[in-house]
mmCIF file of C-alpha atoms in Angstrom:
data_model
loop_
_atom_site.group_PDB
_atom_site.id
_atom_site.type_symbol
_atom_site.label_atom_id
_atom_site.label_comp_id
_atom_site.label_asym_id
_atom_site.label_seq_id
_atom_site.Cartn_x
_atom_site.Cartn_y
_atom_site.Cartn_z
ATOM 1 C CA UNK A 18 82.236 93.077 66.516
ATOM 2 C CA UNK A 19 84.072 95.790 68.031
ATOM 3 C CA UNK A 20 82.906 98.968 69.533
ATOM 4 C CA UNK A 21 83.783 102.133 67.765
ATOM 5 C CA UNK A 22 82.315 104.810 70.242
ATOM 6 C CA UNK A 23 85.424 105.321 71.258
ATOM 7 C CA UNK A 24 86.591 106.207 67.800
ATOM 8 C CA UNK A 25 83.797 107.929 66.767
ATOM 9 C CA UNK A 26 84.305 110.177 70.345
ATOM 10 C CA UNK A 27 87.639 110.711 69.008
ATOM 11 C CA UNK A 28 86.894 111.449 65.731
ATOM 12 C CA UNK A 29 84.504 114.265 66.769
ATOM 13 C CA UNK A 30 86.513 115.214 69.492
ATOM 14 C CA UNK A 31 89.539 116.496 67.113
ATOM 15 C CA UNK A 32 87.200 117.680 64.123
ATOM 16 C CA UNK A 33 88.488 115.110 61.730
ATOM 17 C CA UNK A 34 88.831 110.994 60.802
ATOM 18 C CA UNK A 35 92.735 111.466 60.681
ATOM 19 C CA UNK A 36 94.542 110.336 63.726
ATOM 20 C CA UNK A 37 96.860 112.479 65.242
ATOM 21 C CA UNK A 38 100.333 113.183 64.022
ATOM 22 C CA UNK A 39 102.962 111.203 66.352
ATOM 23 C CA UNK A 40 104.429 112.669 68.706
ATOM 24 C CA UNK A 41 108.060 112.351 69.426
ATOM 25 C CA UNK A 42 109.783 112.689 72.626
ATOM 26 C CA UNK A 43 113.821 113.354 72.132
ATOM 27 C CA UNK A 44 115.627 111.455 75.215
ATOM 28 C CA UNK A 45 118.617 113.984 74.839
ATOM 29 C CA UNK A 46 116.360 116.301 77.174
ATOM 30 C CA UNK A 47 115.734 119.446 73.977
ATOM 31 C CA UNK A 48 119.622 119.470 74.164
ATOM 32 C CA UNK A 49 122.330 119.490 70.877
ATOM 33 C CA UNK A 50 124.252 116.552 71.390
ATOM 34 C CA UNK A 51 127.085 117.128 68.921
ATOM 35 C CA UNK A 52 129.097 113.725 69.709
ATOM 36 C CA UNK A 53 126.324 111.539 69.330
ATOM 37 C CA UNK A 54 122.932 111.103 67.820
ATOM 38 C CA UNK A 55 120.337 109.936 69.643
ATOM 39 C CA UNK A 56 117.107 107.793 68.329
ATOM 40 C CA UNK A 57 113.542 109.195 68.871
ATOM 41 C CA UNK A 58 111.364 107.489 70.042
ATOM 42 C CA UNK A 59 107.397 107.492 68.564
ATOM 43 C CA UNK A 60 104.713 108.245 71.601
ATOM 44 C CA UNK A 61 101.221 106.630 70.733
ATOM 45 C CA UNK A 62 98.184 108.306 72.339
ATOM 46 C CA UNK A 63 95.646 105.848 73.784
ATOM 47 C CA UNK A 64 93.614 107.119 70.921
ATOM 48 C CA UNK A 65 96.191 105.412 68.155
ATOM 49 C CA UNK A 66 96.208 102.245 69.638
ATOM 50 C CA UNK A 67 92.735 102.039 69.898
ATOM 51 C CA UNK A 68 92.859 103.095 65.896
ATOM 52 C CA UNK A 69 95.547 100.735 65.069
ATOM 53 C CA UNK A 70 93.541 97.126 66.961
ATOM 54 C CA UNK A 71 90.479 98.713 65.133
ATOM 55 C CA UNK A 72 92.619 98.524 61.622
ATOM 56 C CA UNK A 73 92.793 94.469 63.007
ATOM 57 C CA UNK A 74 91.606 92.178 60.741
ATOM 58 C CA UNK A 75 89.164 89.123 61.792
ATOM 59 C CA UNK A 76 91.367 86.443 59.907
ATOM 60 C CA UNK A 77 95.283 87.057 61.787
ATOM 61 C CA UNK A 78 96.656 84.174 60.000
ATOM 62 C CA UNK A 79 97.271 85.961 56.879
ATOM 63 C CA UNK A 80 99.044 89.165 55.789
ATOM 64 C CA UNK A 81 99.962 89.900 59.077
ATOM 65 C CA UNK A 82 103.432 91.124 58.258
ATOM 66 C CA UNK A 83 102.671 93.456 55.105
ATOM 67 C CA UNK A 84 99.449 94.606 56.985
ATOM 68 C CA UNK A 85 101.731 95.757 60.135
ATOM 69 C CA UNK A 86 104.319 97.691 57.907
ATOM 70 C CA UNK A 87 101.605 99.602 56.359
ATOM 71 C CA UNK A 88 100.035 100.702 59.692
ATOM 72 C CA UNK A 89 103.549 100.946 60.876
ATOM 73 C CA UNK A 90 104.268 103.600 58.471
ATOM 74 C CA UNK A 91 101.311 105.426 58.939
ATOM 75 C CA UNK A 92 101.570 105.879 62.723
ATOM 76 C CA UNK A 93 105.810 106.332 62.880
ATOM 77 C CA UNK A 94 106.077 102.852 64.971
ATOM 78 C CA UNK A 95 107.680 99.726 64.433
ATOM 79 C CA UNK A 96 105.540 96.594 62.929
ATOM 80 C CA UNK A 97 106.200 94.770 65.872
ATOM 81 C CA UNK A 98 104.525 97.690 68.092
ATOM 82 C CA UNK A 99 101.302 97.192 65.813
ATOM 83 C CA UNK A 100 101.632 93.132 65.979
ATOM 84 C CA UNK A 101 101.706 93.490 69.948
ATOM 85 C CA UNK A 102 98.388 95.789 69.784
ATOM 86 C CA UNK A 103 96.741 93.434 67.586
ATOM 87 C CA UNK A 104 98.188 90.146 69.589
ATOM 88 C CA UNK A 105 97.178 91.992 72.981
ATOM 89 C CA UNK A 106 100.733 92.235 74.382
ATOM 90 C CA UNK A 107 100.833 96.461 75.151
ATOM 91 C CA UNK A 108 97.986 98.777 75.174
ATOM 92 C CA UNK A 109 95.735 95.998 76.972
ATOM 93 C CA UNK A 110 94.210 97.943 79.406
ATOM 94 C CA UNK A 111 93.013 100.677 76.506
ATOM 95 C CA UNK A 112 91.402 98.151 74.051
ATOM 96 C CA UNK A 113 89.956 95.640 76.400
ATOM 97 C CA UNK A 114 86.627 97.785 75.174
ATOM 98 C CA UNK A 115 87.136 96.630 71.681
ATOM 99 C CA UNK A 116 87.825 92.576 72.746
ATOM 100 C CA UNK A 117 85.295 90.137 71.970
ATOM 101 C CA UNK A 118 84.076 87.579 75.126
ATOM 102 C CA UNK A 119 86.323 84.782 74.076
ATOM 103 C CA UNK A 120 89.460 86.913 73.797
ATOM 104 C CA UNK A 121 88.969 88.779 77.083
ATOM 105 C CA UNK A 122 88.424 85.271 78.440
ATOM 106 C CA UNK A 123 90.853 83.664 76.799
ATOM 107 C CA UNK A 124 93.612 86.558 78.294
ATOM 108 C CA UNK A 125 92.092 86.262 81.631
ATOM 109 C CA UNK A 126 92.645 82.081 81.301
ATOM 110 C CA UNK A 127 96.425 83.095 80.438
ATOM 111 C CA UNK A 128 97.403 86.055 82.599
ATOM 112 C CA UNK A 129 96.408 84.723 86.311
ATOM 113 C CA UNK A 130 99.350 85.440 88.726
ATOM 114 C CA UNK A 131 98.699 85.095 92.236
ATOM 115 C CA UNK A 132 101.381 87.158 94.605
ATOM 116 C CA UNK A 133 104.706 85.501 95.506
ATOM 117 C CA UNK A 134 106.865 82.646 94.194
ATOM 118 C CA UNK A 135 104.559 80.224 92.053
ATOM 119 C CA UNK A 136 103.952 76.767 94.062
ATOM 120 C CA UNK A 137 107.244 74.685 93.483
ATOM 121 C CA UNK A 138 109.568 76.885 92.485
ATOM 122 C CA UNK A 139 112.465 77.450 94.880
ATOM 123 C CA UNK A 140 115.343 79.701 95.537
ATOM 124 C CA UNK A 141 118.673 78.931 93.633
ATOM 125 C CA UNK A 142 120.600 79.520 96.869
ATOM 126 C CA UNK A 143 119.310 79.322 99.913
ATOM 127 C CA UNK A 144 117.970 82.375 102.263
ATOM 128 C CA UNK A 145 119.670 83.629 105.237
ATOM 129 C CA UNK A 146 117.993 83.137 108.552
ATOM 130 C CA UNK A 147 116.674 87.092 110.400
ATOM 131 C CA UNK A 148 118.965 88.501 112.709
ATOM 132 C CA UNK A 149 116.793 89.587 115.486
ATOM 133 C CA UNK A 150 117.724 92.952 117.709
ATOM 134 C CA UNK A 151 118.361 92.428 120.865
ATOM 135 C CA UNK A 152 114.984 94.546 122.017
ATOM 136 C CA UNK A 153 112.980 92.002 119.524
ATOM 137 C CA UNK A 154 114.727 88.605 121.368
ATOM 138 C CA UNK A 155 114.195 90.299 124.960
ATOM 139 C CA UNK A 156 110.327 90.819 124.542
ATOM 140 C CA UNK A 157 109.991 87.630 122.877
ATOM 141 C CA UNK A 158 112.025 85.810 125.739
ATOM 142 C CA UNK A 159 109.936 87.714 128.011
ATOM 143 C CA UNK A 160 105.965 86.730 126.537
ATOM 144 C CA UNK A 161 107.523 83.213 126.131
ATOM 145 C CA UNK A 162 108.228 82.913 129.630
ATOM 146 C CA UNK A 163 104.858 84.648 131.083
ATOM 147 C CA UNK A 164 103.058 81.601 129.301
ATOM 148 C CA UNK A 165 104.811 78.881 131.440
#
């Protein structure tokens, strides 16, 4: 069901089946911040994602919860960062190769957004009319009367 040439690349690409250890990125900058302390926050590599929708399992319904923690855990991320992989919510663009034909369709069916303001929607107040320069009014003025 899902392709795991991508794993397997990984796999022999770093000489062994564990993934990587997470990387963390300190938003102080590498500076001691003495007043205050500041979270971390866990990187993932495109290669753990692809690891942790691999670790998905076919039936979602069930164990969902207690199966996130564990991955969780394991890759220094939230369970909520490992439901969104496995729900398709972040890291979409990196495990599209690992969808099957009815979830990339059914994604596509629920993420079309054409550009703009959908059809019917307005704006809550209403827009101001262009102020035209004076340059912009005179040409205009001008090519309006050459047509008569």
């Amino acid at each position: 069901m899902y392709d795991a040439d991508s794993l397997d690349r990984f796999n022999a690409s770093s000489g062994s089946s564990r993934p990587p250890a997470v990387e963390r990125a300190s938003s102080s900058g590498g500076g001691t911040d003495t007043k205050r302390k500041r979270k971390t926050k866990a990187v993932l590599t495109p290669a753990m994602a692809l690891e942790i929708y691999s670790n998905r399992r076919a039936d979602e319904t069930e164990g969902k919860t207690a199966e996130s923690g564990k991955l969780a855990s394991r890759y220094g991320v939230s369970p909520k960062c490992v439901r969104d992989i496995w729900d398709r919510r972040t890291w979409t663009k990196k495990t599209r190769q690992m969808w099957t034909v009815q979830e990339q369709e059914e994604y596509d069916r629920t993420h079309l957004r054409g550009r703009g303001r959908p059809p019917g929607s307005k704006d809550s107040k209403p827009r101001r009319p262009r102020i035209k320069s004076k340059a912009q009014s005179r040409s205009q003025h001008a090519a309006n009367a050459s047509l008569c």
